[in-house]
Amino acid sequence: MENKELIENGQAVLGIEFGSTRIKAVLINQDFEPIANGSYTWENTLDNGIWTYPLEQIHEGLRTCYAELKKDVLNKYSVKLTKFKAGGISAMMHGYLAFDEKDNLLVPFRTWRNTITGQASKELSELFGFPVPERWSVSHLYQAILNKEPHISKIENVYTLAGYIHYMLTGKKVLGVGDASGMFPVKYDNGKANYNPDFKAKFEALAGVKALGLKLDSVFPKVLMAGEEAGTLTEAGAKFLDPTGDLQAGIPFCPPEGDAGTGMAATNSVAAKTGNISAGTSVFSMVVLEKDLKKSYPGIIDIVTTPAGLPVAMVHANNCTGEHNYWMDLFYEVATLMCGAGNVPKIGKFFDDLIAKSLEADKDCGGLLAYNYLSGETITGFNSGRPLFARAENAKFNVANFMRVQMFASLGALRAGMNILYDEEKVPVESMTGAGGYFKTEAGLKYMAAAMKTSVSAMETAGEGGPWGMALLAAYMVKCSEEKSEPLADFLEKKVFGSCKKTTAAPEKDLVESFNIYFERYIKGLAIEKAAVENL
């Protein structure tokens, strides 16, 4: 079936993901190929010490993104988008969206980027004997209780961003197991997963929680597995997504997932001993485990799940390309000012050319050093961040060295966490696949392989990332409803990635040595970052 006919018949599948810097929508065909897209650019703000996105902008961004998708469909196929076969919502994991019984937001959205829940994270990690990171929803909830914040007595529902949007579209308070595992620890048993009952009982027995009469099963969304149906688009939901009234109600939606789950789906990394890396504004690696880790590593290694419920060791760094992008935008502004807008390449090519120049850098990066800490970085022990650039007196300060340092700085905290999995836990990894903006260039793939000490692949769909992965999970739900279900790993391997082209970079000796030299300088220089945090 041609794409135009497919769209006209409502057989395309939609995936939408709320990323840190862009909201993106992708429509895919029966061959799982992206056929249309839309996006909305945004940026979180630091408001009264809280990293947040206003609720109004969340709504505006969703509608604008979908409107851009409709426009792309109309321009490409001369078809008005009124229906699709299935859809799914994904978003940055963790965080805290608390509502009262009338669905009023009680406090501004607290995103994953906040590092304000240290006491709660520590106490819960000790209580459970299980790492509970600061960014997890339960850490935010318990910290609010410890702080005796006025809103806690009014809490009716707590969502992740994906769970909230799904509720607005379908009226269903549900969450995919992968995203749920970033709200509260889950337990997988006989093909199903739910919030860990032992941990849940311990949490509800805490004095502050017990005094509120708070029950997690009523406050947090219900946990669903990949392939399960999670409600349909309501009349109100259709109008919410598409205020023009063109969109029809009744479209089935799959369980909403976090960006970790969609990253796994988009990189075919849901089977044991596979791994993936999502690198954009933040960066995280995930390795699907065969068995539990020997130790707990709070603040460094999280345990989440695949969309099918298998345990995953996750190393999450809050900062990746954000600071790098600020420098690139500055260079582009300078180039435009000096040469005129018509004489400067489009910004994508401008970025690519500068990054390619980094491959000519000196092995020691000319003695340069950078920290990309726009916010705190738990892995290296920082509750707050200060972006920094430093160099020795005799440093070789040129474009190639500067660009390579920016690319390496994006991976410093990630490497610190991965060293534990590789060196202490001896976790086997048969393959690593990347998705996200960092992998759009050849240099990015090469640098990731050098930093991770293993071959890393990027699919031809690497730039599609999360929204495409979300669309795949929606398509998997359709398949499960129409045919005898098969494991998600088999569906992805056989149906989606069997003929998918990919580029693989093995660790190159010179780049491995270059990264190791930089990483040693990075670790030693953390004292500079500490001084900046304490004094600036």
Coordinates of C-alpha atoms in Angstrom, one line a residue, residues 72-375:
D72 CA 4.0 17.6 6.5
V73 CA 1.4 15.0 5.6
L74 CA -0.6 17.5 3.5
N75 CA 2.5 18.8 1.8
K76 CA 3.9 15.4 1.0
Y77 CA 0.7 13.4 0.1
S78 CA -2.1 16.0 -0.3
V79 CA -4.0 14.3 2.4
K80 CA -5.6 15.7 5.5
L81 CA -4.6 13.6 8.6
T82 CA -7.8 12.7 10.4
K83 CA -7.0 9.2 11.8
F84 CA -4.3 6.7 12.3
K85 CA -4.2 3.1 13.3
A86 CA -2.6 3.5 16.7
G87 CA -0.6 5.9 18.7
G88 CA 1.7 6.2 21.7
I89 CA 3.2 9.0 23.9
S90 CA 6.7 9.0 25.3
A91 CA 8.6 11.6 27.3
M92 CA 11.7 12.3 29.3
M93 CA 11.5 9.9 32.3
H94 CA 11.1 10.6 36.0
G95 CA 10.1 13.9 37.4
Y96 CA 7.0 15.0 39.3
L97 CA 3.6 16.2 38.1
A98 CA 1.2 16.2 41.1
F99 CA -2.5 17.0 40.7
D100 CA -5.4 17.3 43.0
E101 CA -8.8 15.6 42.6
K102 CA -9.9 18.2 40.0
D103 CA -6.8 17.8 37.9
N104 CA -5.3 21.0 39.0
L105 CA -1.5 21.1 38.9
L106 CA -0.3 21.6 42.5
V107 CA 3.3 22.7 42.0
P108 CA 5.3 23.4 38.8
F109 CA 6.5 20.4 36.9
R110 CA 9.7 19.2 38.5
T111 CA 11.8 17.6 35.8
W112 CA 14.4 14.9 35.8
R113 CA 17.1 17.6 35.8
N114 CA 16.5 18.7 39.4
T115 CA 18.8 17.5 42.1
I116 CA 16.8 18.7 45.1
T117 CA 15.8 15.3 46.6
G118 CA 19.0 14.1 48.1
Q119 CA 17.6 13.3 51.5
A120 CA 14.7 11.4 50.1
S121 CA 16.9 9.5 47.6
K122 CA 19.3 8.5 50.4
E123 CA 16.6 7.4 52.9
L124 CA 14.7 5.4 50.3
S125 CA 17.8 3.7 48.9
E126 CA 18.7 2.6 52.4
L127 CA 15.2 1.6 53.2
F128 CA 14.8 -0.6 50.1
G129 CA 18.5 -1.7 49.8
F130 CA 17.9 -0.6 46.2
P131 CA 19.1 2.5 44.3
V132 CA 16.4 5.2 44.2
P133 CA 17.8 8.1 42.2
E134 CA 17.1 11.8 43.0
R135 CA 15.2 12.3 39.8
W136 CA 12.7 9.4 40.3
S137 CA 9.1 10.4 41.0
V138 CA 9.0 8.7 44.4
S139 CA 12.1 10.7 45.5
H140 CA 10.3 13.9 44.5
L141 CA 7.1 12.8 46.3
Y142 CA 8.9 11.8 49.5
Q143 CA 11.1 14.9 49.5
A144 CA 7.9 17.0 49.4
I145 CA 6.6 15.0 52.3
L146 CA 9.8 15.5 54.3
N147 CA 9.7 19.2 53.5
K148 CA 6.1 19.3 54.7
E149 CA 5.1 21.2 51.5
P150 CA 1.5 22.5 51.7
H151 CA 0.4 20.7 48.6
I152 CA 1.0 17.1 49.8
S153 CA -2.4 16.8 51.6
K154 CA -4.1 17.6 48.3
I155 CA -2.3 15.0 46.1
E156 CA -4.7 12.8 44.1
N157 CA -2.4 11.7 41.2
V158 CA 1.3 11.8 40.4
Y159 CA 2.4 11.3 36.8
T160 CA 5.5 11.3 34.7
L161 CA 5.1 13.6 31.7
A162 CA 4.2 10.8 29.3
G163 CA 1.6 9.4 31.8
Y164 CA 0.1 12.9 32.1
I165 CA -0.3 13.4 28.3
H166 CA -1.6 9.9 27.9
Y167 CA -4.3 10.7 30.6
M168 CA -5.2 13.9 28.8
L169 CA -5.7 12.0 25.5
T170 CA -7.4 8.8 26.7
G171 CA -8.6 9.4 30.3
K172 CA -6.6 6.3 31.4
K173 CA -4.2 6.6 34.4
V174 CA -1.7 4.0 33.1
L175 CA 2.0 3.8 32.4
G176 CA 4.3 1.4 30.5
V177 CA 6.5 -0.6 32.8
G178 CA 9.7 1.0 31.6
D179 CA 8.5 4.5 32.5
A180 CA 6.9 3.1 35.7
S181 CA 10.3 1.7 36.7
G182 CA 11.5 5.3 36.9
M183 CA 8.7 6.3 39.3
F184 CA 9.1 3.5 41.8
P185 CA 11.1 0.2 41.8
V186 CA 9.1 -2.6 39.9
K187 CA 9.2 -6.3 40.3
Y188 CA 9.0 -8.6 37.2
D189 CA 7.3 -12.0 37.7
N190 CA 6.0 -14.5 35.2
G191 CA 5.6 -12.1 32.3
K192 CA 4.1 -9.3 34.4
A193 CA 5.5 -6.4 36.4
N194 CA 4.2 -4.1 39.0
Y195 CA 5.5 -1.8 41.7
N196 CA 7.5 -3.9 44.1
P197 CA 5.1 -4.9 46.8
D198 CA 7.7 -5.3 49.5
F199 CA 9.1 -1.8 48.8
K200 CA 5.6 -0.4 48.5
A201 CA 4.7 -1.7 52.0
K202 CA 7.9 -0.2 53.5
F203 CA 7.2 3.2 51.8
E204 CA 3.6 3.4 52.9
A205 CA 4.7 2.5 56.5
L206 CA 7.0 5.6 56.7
A207 CA 5.6 8.1 59.3
G208 CA 5.1 11.0 56.9
V209 CA 3.5 8.8 54.2
K210 CA 1.3 7.0 56.7
A211 CA 0.1 10.2 58.3
L212 CA -1.2 11.3 54.8
G213 CA -2.9 7.9 54.3
L214 CA -1.2 7.9 50.9
K215 CA -1.4 4.6 48.9
L216 CA 0.8 4.3 45.9
D217 CA -1.6 2.2 43.9
S218 CA -4.1 5.0 43.9
V219 CA -1.7 7.9 43.4
F220 CA 0.6 6.4 40.8
P221 CA -0.6 5.1 37.3
K222 CA -1.3 1.5 36.8
V223 CA 1.6 -0.5 35.3
L224 CA 1.1 -2.1 31.8
M225 CA 3.4 -4.2 29.7
A226 CA 4.4 -3.6 26.1
G227 CA 1.7 -5.0 23.7
E228 CA -1.2 -4.3 26.1
E229 CA -3.9 -1.8 25.1
A230 CA -4.0 1.3 27.1
G231 CA -7.2 3.0 26.1
T232 CA -8.5 4.9 23.1
L233 CA -8.4 8.6 22.1
T234 CA -11.5 10.3 23.6
E235 CA -13.5 13.0 22.0
A236 CA -11.9 15.5 24.4
G237 CA -8.5 14.0 23.8
A238 CA -8.8 14.3 20.0
K239 CA -9.8 18.0 20.5
F240 CA -6.9 18.5 22.9
L241 CA -4.4 17.1 20.4
D242 CA -6.0 18.7 17.3
P243 CA -8.1 21.8 18.1
T244 CA -9.1 22.0 14.5
G245 CA -11.5 19.1 15.0
D246 CA -10.1 17.1 12.1
L247 CA -8.9 14.2 14.3
Q248 CA -11.3 11.4 14.9
A249 CA -11.7 9.8 18.4
G250 CA -11.6 6.1 19.1
I251 CA -7.9 5.5 18.1
P252 CA -6.2 2.9 20.3
F253 CA -3.1 4.0 22.3
C254 CA -0.4 1.8 23.6
P255 CA 1.1 2.2 27.2
P256 CA 3.0 5.5 27.4
E257 CA 6.7 5.0 27.8
G258 CA 9.8 6.9 28.9
D259 CA 12.6 7.9 26.7
A260 CA 14.7 5.0 28.0
G261 CA 12.1 2.5 26.8
T262 CA 11.7 4.1 23.4
G263 CA 15.4 4.3 23.1
M264 CA 15.6 0.5 23.6
A265 CA 12.9 -0.1 21.0
A266 CA 14.5 2.3 18.5
T267 CA 17.9 0.5 18.8
N268 CA 16.7 -3.1 19.0
S269 CA 18.1 -3.4 22.5
V270 CA 15.5 -5.2 24.5
A271 CA 17.2 -8.7 24.7
A272 CA 19.7 -9.7 27.4
K273 CA 23.3 -8.7 26.8
T274 CA 22.3 -6.0 24.4
G275 CA 22.7 -2.3 25.2
N276 CA 22.0 1.1 23.9
I277 CA 23.0 4.7 24.4
S278 CA 20.7 7.7 24.0
A279 CA 22.7 10.8 23.6
G280 CA 21.2 14.3 23.3
T281 CA 20.6 16.9 26.0
S282 CA 21.2 14.2 28.5
V283 CA 22.9 10.9 28.0
F284 CA 22.2 7.4 29.3
S285 CA 23.4 3.9 28.5
M286 CA 21.3 0.8 29.2
V287 CA 22.5 -2.8 29.4
V288 CA 19.8 -5.5 29.6
L289 CA 21.0 -7.8 32.4
E290 CA 21.1 -11.6 32.6
K291 CA 21.2 -11.5 36.4
D292 CA 21.1 -9.0 39.2
L293 CA 24.2 -6.9 39.9
K294 CA 26.3 -8.0 42.9
K295 CA 26.0 -4.6 44.6
S296 CA 23.9 -1.5 44.7
Y297 CA 25.4 1.7 43.3
P298 CA 23.0 4.6 44.3
G299 CA 23.5 7.7 42.3
I300 CA 25.5 5.9 39.6
I301 CA 23.7 2.9 38.3
D302 CA 19.9 2.7 38.3
I303 CA 17.9 -0.4 37.7
V304 CA 14.9 0.1 35.4
T305 CA 13.3 -2.2 32.9
T306 CA 12.7 -2.8 29.2
P307 CA 9.2 -2.1 27.9
A308 CA 8.7 -5.9 28.4
G309 CA 9.8 -5.8 32.0
L310 CA 13.4 -7.3 31.9
P311 CA 15.9 -5.6 34.3
V312 CA 18.2 -3.0 32.9
A313 CA 21.3 -1.4 34.3
M314 CA 21.1 2.3 33.5
V315 CA 23.8 4.9 33.8
H316 CA 22.2 8.3 33.4
A317 CA 24.1 11.6 33.1
N318 CA 22.1 14.8 33.3
N319 CA 24.3 16.6 30.9
C320 CA 25.4 15.7 27.4
T321 CA 25.2 18.1 24.4
G322 CA 23.4 21.0 26.0
E323 CA 26.5 23.1 26.7
H324 CA 28.1 22.0 23.4
N325 CA 25.0 23.3 21.6
Y326 CA 25.3 26.7 23.3
W327 CA 28.9 27.0 21.9
M328 CA 27.8 26.0 18.4
D329 CA 24.9 28.5 18.5
L330 CA 27.4 31.2 19.5
F331 CA 29.8 30.3 16.6
Y332 CA 26.9 30.4 14.2
E333 CA 25.8 33.8 15.5
V334 CA 29.3 35.1 14.9
A335 CA 29.6 33.6 11.5
T336 CA 26.2 35.1 10.5
L337 CA 27.1 38.5 11.9
M338 CA 30.4 38.6 10.0
C339 CA 29.3 37.0 6.7
G340 CA 25.6 37.6 6.4
A341 CA 22.8 35.1 6.8
G342 CA 22.8 34.2 3.1
N343 CA 26.5 33.3 3.1
V344 CA 26.5 30.9 6.0
P345 CA 25.6 27.2 5.6
K346 CA 22.4 25.9 7.1
I347 CA 22.9 25.3 10.8
G348 CA 22.8 21.5 10.5
K349 CA 25.7 21.5 8.0
F350 CA 27.5 24.2 10.0
F351 CA 27.4 21.9 13.1
D352 CA 28.4 18.9 11.1
D353 CA 31.4 20.6 9.6
L354 CA 32.7 21.9 13.0
I355 CA 32.3 18.4 14.6
A356 CA 34.1 16.8 11.6
K357 CA 37.0 19.2 12.2
S358 CA 37.5 17.6 15.6
L359 CA 38.8 14.5 14.0
E360 CA 42.0 16.5 13.2
A361 CA 42.6 17.3 16.9
D362 CA 45.8 16.5 18.8
K363 CA 45.8 13.3 20.8
D364 CA 45.9 15.2 24.1
C365 CA 43.2 17.7 22.8
G366 CA 45.9 20.4 23.1
G367 CA 45.6 20.4 26.9
L368 CA 42.1 21.8 26.9
L369 CA 39.4 20.9 29.5
A370 CA 35.7 21.4 29.6
Y371 CA 32.7 20.6 31.8
N372 CA 29.2 20.5 30.4
Y373 CA 27.4 20.8 33.7
L374 CA 24.4 23.0 33.0
S375 CA 22.9 21.2 36.0

